[in-house]
Coordinates of C-alpha atoms and ligand atoms in Angstrom, one line a residue:
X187 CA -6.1 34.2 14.1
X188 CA -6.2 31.4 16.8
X189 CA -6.9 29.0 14.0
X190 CA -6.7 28.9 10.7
X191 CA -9.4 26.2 11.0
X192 CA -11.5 24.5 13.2
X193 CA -13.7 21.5 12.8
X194 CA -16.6 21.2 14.7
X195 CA -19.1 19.0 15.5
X196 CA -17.6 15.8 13.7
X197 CA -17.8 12.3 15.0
X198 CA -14.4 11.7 15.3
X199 CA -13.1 8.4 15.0
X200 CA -9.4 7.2 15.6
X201 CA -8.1 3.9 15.7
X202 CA -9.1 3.9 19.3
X203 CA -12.0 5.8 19.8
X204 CA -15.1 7.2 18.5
X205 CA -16.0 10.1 20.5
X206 CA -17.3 13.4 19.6
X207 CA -14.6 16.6 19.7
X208 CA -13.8 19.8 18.1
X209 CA -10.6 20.3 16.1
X210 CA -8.8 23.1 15.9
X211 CA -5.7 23.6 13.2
X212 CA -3.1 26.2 12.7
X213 CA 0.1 26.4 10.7
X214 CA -1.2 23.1 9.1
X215 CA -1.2 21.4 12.2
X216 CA -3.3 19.8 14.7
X217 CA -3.1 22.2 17.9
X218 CA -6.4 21.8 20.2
X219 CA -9.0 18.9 20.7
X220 CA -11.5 20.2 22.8
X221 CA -15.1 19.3 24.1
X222 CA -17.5 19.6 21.4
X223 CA -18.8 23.0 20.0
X224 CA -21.7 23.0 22.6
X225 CA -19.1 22.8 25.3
X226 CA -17.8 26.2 23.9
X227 CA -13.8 25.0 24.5
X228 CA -13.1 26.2 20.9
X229 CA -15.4 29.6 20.3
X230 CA -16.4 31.6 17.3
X231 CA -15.6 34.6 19.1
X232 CA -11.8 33.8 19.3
X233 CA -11.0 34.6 15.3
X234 CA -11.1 31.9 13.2
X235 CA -10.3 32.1 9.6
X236 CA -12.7 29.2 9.0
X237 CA -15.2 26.7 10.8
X238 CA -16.1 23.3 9.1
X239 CA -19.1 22.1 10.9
X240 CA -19.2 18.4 10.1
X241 CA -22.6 17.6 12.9
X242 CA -22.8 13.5 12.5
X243 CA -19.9 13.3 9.9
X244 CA -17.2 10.7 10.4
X245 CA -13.7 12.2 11.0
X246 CA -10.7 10.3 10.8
X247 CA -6.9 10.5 10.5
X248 CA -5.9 10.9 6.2
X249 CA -5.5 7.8 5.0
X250 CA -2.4 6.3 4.6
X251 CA -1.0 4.2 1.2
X252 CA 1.7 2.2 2.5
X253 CA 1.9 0.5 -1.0
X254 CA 1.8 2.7 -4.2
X255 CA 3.7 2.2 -7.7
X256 CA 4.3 5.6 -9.4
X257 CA 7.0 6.3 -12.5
X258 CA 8.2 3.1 -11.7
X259 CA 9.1 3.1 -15.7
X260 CA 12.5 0.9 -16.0
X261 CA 14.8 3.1 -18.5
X262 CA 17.5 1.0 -18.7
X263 CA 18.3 -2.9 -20.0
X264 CA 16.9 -5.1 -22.7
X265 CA 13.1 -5.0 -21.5
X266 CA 12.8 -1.5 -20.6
X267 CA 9.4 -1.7 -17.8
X268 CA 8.3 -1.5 -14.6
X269 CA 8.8 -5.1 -12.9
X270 CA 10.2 -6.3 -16.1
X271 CA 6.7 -7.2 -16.9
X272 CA 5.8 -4.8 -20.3
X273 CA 3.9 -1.9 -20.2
X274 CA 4.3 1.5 -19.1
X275 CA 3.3 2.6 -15.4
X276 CA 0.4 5.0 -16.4
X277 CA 0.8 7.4 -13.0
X278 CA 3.2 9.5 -12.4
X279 CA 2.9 11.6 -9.2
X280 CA 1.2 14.5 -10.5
X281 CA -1.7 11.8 -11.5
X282 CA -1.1 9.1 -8.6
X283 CA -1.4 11.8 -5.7
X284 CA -4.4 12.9 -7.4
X285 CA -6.2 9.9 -7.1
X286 CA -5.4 9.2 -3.7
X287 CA -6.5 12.6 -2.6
X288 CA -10.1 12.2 -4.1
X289 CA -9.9 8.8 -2.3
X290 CA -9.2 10.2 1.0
X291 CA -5.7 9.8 0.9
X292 CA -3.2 12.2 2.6
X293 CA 0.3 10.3 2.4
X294 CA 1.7 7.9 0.4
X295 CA 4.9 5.4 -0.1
X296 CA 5.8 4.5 -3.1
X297 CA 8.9 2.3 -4.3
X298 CA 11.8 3.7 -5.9
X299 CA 13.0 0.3 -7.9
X300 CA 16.9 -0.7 -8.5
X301 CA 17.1 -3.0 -11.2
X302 CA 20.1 -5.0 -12.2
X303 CA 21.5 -2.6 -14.6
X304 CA 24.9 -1.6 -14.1
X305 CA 23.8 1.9 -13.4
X306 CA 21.3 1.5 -10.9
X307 CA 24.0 -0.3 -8.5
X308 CA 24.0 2.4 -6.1
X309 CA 20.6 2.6 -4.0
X310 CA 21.6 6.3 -3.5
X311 CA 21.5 7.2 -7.2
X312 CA 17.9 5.3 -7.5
X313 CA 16.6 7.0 -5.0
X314 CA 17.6 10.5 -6.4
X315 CA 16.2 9.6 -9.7
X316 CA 13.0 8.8 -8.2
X317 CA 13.0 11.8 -5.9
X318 CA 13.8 13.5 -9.5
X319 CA 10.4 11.6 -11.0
X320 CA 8.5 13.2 -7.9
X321 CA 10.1 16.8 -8.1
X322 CA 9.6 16.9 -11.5
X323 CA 5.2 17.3 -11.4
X324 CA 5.1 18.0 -7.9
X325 CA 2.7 15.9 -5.4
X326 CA -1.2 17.1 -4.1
X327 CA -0.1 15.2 -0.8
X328 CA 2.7 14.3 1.3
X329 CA 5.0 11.2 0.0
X330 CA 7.5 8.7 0.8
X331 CA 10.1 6.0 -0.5
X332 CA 10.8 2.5 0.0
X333 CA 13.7 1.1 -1.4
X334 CA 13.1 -2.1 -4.0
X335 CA 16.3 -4.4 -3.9
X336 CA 17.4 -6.5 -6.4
X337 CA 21.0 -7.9 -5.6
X338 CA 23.3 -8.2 -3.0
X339 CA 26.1 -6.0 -3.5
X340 CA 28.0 -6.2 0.0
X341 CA 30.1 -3.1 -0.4
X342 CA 26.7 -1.0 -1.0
X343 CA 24.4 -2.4 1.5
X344 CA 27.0 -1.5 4.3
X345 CA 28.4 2.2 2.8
X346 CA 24.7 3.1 1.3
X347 CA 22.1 1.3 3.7
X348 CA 23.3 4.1 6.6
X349 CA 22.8 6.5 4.4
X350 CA 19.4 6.0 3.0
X351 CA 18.2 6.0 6.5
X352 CA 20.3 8.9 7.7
X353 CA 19.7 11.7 4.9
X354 CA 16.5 10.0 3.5
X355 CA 14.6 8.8 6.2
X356 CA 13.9 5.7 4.2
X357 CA 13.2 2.8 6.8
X358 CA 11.7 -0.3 5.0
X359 CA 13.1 -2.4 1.8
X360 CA 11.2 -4.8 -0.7
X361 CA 12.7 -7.9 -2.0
X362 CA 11.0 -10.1 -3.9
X363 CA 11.3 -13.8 -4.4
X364 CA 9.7 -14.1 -7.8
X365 CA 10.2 -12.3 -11.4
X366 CA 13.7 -13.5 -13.2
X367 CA 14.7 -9.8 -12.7
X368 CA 14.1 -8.9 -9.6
X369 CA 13.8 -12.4 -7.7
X370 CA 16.5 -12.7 -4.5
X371 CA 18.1 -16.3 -4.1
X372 CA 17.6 -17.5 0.0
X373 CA 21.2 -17.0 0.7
X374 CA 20.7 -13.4 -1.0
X375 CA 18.0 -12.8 1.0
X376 CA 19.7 -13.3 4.1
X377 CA 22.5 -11.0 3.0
X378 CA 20.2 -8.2 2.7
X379 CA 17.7 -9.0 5.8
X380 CA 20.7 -8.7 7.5
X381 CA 21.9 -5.7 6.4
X382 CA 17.9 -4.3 6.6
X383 CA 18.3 -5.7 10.3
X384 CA 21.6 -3.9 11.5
X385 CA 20.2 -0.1 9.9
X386 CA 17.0 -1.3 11.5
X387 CA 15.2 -0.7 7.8
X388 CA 12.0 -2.9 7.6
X389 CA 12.2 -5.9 5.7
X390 CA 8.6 -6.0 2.6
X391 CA 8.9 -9.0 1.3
X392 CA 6.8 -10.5 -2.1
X393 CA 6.3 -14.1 -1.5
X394 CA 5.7 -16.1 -4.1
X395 CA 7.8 -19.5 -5.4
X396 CA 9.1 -18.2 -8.4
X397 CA 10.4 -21.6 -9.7
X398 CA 7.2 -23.0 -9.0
X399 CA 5.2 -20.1 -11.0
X400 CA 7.6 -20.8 -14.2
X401 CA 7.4 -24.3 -14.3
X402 CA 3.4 -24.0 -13.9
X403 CA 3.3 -20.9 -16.9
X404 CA 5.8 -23.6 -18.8
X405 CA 3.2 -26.7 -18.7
X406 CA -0.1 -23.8 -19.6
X407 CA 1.6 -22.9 -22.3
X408 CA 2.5 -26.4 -23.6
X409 CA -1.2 -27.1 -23.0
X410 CA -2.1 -24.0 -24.8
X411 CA -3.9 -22.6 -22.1
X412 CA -2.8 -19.2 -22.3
X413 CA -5.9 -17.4 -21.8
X414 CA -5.6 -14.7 -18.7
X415 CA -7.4 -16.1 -16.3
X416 CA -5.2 -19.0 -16.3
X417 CA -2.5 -16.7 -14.6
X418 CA -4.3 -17.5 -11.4
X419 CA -3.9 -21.6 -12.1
X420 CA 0.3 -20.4 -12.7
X421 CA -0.4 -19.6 -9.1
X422 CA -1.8 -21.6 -6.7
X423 CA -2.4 -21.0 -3.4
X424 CA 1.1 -23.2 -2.1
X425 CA 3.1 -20.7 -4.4
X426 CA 2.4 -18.0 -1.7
X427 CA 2.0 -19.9 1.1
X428 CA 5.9 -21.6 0.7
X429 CA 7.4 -18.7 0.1
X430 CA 5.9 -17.0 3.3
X431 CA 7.2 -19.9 5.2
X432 CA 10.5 -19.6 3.8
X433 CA 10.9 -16.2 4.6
X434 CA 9.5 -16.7 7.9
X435 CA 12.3 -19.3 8.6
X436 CA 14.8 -17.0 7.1
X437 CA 14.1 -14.3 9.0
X438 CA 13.1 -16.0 11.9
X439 CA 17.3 -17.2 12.0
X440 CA 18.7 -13.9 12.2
X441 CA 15.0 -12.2 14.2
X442 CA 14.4 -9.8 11.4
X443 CA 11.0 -8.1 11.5
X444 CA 9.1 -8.8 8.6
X445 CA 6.4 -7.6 6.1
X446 CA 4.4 -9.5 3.8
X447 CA 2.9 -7.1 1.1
X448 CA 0.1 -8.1 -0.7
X449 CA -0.9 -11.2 0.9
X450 CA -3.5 -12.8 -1.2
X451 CA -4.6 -16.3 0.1
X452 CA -5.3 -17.9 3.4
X453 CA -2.8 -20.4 2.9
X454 CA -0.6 -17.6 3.1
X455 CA -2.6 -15.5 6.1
X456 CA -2.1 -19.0 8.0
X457 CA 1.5 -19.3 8.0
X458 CA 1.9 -15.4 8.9
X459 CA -0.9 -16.4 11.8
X460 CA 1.4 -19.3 13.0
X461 CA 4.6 -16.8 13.1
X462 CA 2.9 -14.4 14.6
X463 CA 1.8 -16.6 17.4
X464 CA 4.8 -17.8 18.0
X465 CA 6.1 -14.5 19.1
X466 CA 7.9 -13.3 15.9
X467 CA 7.5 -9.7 14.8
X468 CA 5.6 -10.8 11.4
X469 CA 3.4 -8.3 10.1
X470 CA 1.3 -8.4 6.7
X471 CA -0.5 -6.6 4.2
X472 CA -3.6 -6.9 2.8
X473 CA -4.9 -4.8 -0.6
X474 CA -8.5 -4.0 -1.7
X475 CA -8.4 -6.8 -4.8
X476 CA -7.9 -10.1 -2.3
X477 CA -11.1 -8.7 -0.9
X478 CA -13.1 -7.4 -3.5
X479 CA -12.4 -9.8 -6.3
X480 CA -12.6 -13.3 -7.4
X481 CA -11.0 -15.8 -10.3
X482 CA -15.0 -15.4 -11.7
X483 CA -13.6 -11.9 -12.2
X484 CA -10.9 -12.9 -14.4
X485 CA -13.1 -14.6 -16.4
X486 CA -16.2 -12.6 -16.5
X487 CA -15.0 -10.9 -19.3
X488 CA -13.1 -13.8 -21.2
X489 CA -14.4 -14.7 -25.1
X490 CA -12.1 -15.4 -27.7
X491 CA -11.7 -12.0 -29.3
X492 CA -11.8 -9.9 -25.8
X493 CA -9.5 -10.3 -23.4
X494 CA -10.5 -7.4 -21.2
X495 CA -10.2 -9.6 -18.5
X496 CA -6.3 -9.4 -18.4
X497 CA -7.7 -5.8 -16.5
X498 CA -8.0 -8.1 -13.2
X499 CA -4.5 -9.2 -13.5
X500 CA -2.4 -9.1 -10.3
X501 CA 0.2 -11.1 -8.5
X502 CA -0.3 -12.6 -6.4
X503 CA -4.0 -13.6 -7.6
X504 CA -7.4 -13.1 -6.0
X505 CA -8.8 -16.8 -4.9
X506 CA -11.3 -18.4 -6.9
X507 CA -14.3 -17.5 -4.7
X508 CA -15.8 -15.4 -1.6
X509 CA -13.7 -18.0 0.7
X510 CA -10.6 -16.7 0.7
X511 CA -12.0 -12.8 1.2
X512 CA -14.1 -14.3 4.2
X513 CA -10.5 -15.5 5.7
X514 CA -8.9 -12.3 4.8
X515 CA -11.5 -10.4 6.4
X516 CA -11.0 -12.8 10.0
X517 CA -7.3 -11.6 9.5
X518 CA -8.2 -7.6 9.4
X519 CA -10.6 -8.4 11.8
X520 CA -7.9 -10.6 14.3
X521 CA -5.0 -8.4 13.9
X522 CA -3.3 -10.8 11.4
X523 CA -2.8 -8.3 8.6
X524 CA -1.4 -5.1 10.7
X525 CA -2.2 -2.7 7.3
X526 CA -4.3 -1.9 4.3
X527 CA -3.0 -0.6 1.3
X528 CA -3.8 0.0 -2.4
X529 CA -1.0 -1.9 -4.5
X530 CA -2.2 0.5 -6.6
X531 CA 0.3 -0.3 -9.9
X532 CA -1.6 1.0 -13.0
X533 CA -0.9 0.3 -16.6
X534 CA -3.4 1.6 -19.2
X535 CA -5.4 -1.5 -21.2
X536 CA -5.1 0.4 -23.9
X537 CA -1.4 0.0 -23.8
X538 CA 1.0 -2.0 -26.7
X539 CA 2.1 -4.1 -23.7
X540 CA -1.4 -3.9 -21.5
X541 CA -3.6 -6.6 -23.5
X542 CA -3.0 -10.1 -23.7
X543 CA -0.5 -10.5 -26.4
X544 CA -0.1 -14.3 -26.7
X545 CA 0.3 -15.6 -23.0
X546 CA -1.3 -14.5 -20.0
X547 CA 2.8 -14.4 -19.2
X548 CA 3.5 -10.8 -20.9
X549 CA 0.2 -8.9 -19.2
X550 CA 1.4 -6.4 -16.7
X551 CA 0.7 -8.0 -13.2
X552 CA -1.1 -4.9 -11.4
X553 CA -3.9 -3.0 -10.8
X554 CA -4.9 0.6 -10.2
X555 CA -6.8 1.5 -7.2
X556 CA -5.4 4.3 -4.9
X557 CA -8.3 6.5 -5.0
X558 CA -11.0 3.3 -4.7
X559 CA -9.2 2.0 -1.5
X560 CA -10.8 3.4 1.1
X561 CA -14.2 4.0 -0.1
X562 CA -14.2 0.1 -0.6
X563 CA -13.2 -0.6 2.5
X564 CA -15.7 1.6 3.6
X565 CA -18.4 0.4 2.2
X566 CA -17.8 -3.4 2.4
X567 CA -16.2 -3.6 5.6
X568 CA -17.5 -1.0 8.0
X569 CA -20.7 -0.2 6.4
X570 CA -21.6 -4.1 6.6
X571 CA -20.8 -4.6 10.3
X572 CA -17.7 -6.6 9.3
X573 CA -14.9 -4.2 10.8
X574 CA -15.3 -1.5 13.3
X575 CA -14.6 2.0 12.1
X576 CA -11.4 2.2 14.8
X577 CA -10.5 -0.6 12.9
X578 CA -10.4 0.9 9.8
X579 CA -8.5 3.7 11.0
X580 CA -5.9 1.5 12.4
X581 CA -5.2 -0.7 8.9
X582 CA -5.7 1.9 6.5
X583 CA -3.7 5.0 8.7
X584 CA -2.4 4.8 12.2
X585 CA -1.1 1.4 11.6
X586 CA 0.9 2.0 8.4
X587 CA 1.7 5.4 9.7
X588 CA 3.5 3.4 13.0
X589 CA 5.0 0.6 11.0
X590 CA 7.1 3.0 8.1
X591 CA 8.2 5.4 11.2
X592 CA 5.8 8.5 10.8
X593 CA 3.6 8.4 13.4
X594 CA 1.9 10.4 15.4
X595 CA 2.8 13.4 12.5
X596 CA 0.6 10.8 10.6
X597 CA -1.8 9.1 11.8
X598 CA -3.3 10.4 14.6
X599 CA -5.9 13.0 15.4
X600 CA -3.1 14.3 18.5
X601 CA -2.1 17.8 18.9
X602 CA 1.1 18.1 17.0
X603 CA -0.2 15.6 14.5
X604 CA 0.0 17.4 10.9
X605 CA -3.7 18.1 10.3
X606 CA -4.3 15.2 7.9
X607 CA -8.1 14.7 7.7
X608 CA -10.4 12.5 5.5
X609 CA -14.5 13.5 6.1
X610 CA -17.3 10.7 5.2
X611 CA -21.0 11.8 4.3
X612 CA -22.8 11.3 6.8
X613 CA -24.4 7.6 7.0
X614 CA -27.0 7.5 4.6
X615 CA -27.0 10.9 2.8
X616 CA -24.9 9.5 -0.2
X617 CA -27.4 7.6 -2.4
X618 CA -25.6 4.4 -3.1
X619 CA -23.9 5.2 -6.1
X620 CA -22.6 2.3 -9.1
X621 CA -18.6 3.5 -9.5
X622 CA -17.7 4.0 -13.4
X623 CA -14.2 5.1 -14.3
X624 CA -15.1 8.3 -15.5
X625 CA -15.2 9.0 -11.5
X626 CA -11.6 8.4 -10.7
X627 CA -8.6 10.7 -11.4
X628 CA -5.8 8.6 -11.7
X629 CA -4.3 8.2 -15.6
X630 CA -6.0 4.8 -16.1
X631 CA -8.5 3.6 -18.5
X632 CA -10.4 1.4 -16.4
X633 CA -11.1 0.4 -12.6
X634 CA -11.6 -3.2 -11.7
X635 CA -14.2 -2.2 -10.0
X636 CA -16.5 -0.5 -12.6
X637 CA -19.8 -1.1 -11.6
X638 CA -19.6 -2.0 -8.5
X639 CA -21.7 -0.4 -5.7
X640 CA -21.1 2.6 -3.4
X641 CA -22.5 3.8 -0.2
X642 CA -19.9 6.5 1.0
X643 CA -16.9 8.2 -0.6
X644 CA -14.6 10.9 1.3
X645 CA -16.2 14.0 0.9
X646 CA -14.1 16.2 2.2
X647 CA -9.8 15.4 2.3
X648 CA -7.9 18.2 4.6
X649 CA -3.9 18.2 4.1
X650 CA -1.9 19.8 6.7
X651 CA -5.1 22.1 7.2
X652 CA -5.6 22.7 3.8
X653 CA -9.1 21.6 1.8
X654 CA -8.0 19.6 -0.8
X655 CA -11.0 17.8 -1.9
X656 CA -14.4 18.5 -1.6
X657 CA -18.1 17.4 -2.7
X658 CA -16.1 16.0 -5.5
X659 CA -14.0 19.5 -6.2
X660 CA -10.1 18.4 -6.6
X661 CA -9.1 21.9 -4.3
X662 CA -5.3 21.1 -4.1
X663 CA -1.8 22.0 -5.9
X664 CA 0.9 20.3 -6.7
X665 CA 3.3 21.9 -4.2
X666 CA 1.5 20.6 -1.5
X667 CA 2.8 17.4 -1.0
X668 CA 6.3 17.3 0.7
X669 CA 8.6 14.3 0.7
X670 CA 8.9 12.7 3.9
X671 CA 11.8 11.4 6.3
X672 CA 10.5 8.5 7.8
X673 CA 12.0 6.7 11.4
X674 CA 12.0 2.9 12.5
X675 CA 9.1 0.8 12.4
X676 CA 7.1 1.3 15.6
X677 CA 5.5 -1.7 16.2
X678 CA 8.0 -3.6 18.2
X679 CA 10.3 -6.7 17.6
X680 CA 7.9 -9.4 18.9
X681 CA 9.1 -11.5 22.1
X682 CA 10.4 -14.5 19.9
X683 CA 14.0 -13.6 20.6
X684 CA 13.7 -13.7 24.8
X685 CA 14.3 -17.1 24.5
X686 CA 17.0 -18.9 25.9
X687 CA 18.5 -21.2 23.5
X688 CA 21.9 -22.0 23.4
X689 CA 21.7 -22.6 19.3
X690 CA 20.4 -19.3 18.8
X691 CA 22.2 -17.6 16.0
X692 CA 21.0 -13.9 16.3
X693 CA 22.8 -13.7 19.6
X694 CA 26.6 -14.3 17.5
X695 CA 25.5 -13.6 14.2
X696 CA 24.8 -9.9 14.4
X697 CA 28.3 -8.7 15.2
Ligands
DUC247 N1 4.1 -6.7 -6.8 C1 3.6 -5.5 -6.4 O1 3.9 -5.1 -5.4 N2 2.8 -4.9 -7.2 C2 2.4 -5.4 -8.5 C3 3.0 -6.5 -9.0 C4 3.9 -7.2 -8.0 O2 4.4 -8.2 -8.3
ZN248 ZN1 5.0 -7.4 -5.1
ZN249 ZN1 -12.1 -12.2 -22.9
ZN250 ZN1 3.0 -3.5 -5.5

């Protein structure tokens, strides 16, 4: 046949436009856009295997999860877990890819972690073993790697960096700046923006004061307050916001392009604002729990015998009320946060290591939420007026899929684009619905948003022309997802660096 499928009818929206087209896929990919059904471009009568008619449904580009935890089980050293943190990642990528696709997701990146065991020196090696994690269940959909750095071994940053971008495609690198075991000192941090800079590998940074969070956990626990909402007073909004600065200034010395992940407070989104003003390719990250969650959250739960609120426990912290998600959603809204990801990192509750066991310090500092992403975007951003649907295409696909080097194979609605496609219910036939876990699909025991209320949900996901989900029917296999080379980040390297100015140490320093 002509096509092996063809969409008609659809509303379809890209991070551009919303205008009405027919889509027409063969060998899994995107091959003609054509003039809606009435305008007979793409006919019946020329043999296709199947037509979806989708008359007033929203069609957009598969979501994108720039920022997903799976297996990230630490094997090695004295406190064998992900992040050093306790607890046992509850997804691997048989159940992670699962959830996104039910969530209208159709790619994801997820993090394979060095730590500082002896063994994991080699960046090569980690990567393997995490490309071993994924081979071994298979994937529903399409998935990347970034590369989580945790020292500064000179020797393998210049002989490995090259690689990993060469034979692996991998383009983008988190450091972090808090947790004893994974936390980079300034002058480390240089070493390996540096390094990131030269292999033109995107910098993901975590920004949070480490020193200040464990001299503030310190004083709670003297005071006794150990309770889990009081991991959101060991955090306060300055703990993020100086540690955006200072990577800002670091980075800003040698004009490295950076990425804050999970940016939680406006005293953080400010600083990144400022940067980005000044000309500097800055670029942030935004997640579905800095929107959709409060510190009345954490506490909501809290008596003495139930500590079910250590289920809202993330780092960094939600803000205490509705004011920091209002200046969160100015920054979608304004361009300051370029994407929109999950953070999905899920640990059961019902885990040895997921309750509170004595501090708020030993609770596992993540959240699930792959599959819950969009639909709560959906529903609280475009439904309410608040962001456009282009611009929910842009944060949640076309813009991670330019930043992590993929697009337009991701991303796009483009002929030559892999035919990646999430379908909404059309506006008002979904009865608003009140989410409960027993919904979801990943390997958790509980959503943070359980509850909460509903007005559209992907009703239809399409990987590389294939039905994967539908009317709530997981359609997929696991040897549908395929790993993913990735380029360079897309977006540019800001104008900062066209100044003149004698003092400026990018122009020796790179050599
Ligand atoms: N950083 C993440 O990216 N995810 C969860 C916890 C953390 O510190
Ligand atoms: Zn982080
Ligand atoms: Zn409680
Ligand atoms: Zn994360």
């Amino acid at each position: 046949p002509k096509f092996d499928l063809v969409i008609v009818n659809g509303v379809v929206v890209t991070a551009s436009d919303v205008s009405s087209f027919d889509i027409g896929i063969k060998n899994g990919k995107i091959h003609t856009l054509a003039p809606s059904w009435n305008g007979n471009a793409i006919r019946p009568s020329w043999n296709i295997s199947r037509v979806f008619d989708s008359t007033t449904y929203q069609v957009m580009p598969g979501g994108i999860d720039g920022h997903v935890h799976l297996c990230q089980d630490l094997t090695t050293g004295p406190n064998p877990c992900p992040l050093g943190l306790g607890g046992q990642c509850a997804d691997n990528f048989e159940t992670g890819s699962r959830s996104a696709v039910c969530g209208g997701t159709t790619t994801i990146i997820t993090f394979a972690t060095q730590t500082r065991a002896e063994e994991d020196r080699s960046l090569l090696k980690v990567v393997e073993a995490y490309n071993g994690r994924a081979q071994a269940t298979g994937s529903y959909i399409d998935y990347a790697f970034h590369i989580i750095i945790v020292r500064d071994d000179k020797d393998v940053l210049e002989t490995e960096l090259p690689v990993l971008v060469k034979k692996w495609g991998i383009t983008s690198c988190k450091l972090f700046m808090t947790y004893e075991t994974m936390r980079l000192q300034d002058y480390q941090l240089l070493d390996v923006m540096l390094a990131a800079l030269k292999n033109s590998i995107t910098t993901m940074i975590h920004a949070e004061n480490g020193d200040m969070i464990e001299w503030l956990t310190e004083k709670l626990e003297s005071k006794g307050m150990l309770a889990p909402h009081y991991h959101a007073l060991s955090r306060p909004p300055s703990v993020e916001g100086e540690a955006a600065n200072r990577a800002i200034v670091l980075a800003e010395l040698i004009e490295n392009p950076l990425l804050f992940v999970h940016v939680g407070s406006s005293a953080s989104a400010n600083v990144i604002r400022a940067a980005q003003t000044r000309g500097l390719p800055i670029f942030a990250e935004t997640c579905p729990q800095y929107l959709n969650l409060t510190w009345e959250d954490l506490k909501r739960f809290h008596s003495p015998t139930c500590f079910e609120n250590s289920k809202m426990i993330c780092s960094p912290p939600p803000g205490p009320d509705s004011s920091d998600q209002d200046a969160l959603y100015l920054g979608l809204h304004n361009g300051t946060f370029t994407i929109f990801s999950s953070d999905h990192c899920p640990y059961k509750y019902d885990d040895p290591h997921g309750k509170m066991v004595g501090s708020f310090r030993l609770i596992p500092n993540g959240i699930p939420g792959v599959e819950t992403r969009l639909p709560l975007l959906f529903t609280r951003g475009v439904s309410t007026g608040r962001i456009t649907p282009q611009k929910f295409v842009e944060l949640a696909s076309t813009n991670p899929a330019k930043l992590y080097g993929l697009y337009p194979r991701k991303g796009a609605i483009l002929p030559g684009s892999d035919a990646d496609i999430v379908i909404w219910h059309p506006e008002g036939s979904l009865p608003p619905f009140k989410l409960t876990n027993r919904h979801l699909h990943h390997n958790v025991d509980y959503t943070p948003y359980e509850g909460m209320e509903f007005d559209n949900w992907p009703r239809y996901t399409i990987a590389h022309g294939k039905v994967i989900w539908a009317n709530g029917e997981l359609l997929g296999s696991l040897r549908d997802g395929k790993y993913l080379r990735r380029g360079p980040n897309q977006l540019g390297k800001g104008v900062a660096h066209f100044k003149k100015d004698p003092r400026r140490v990018a122009a020796w320093v790179h050599g």
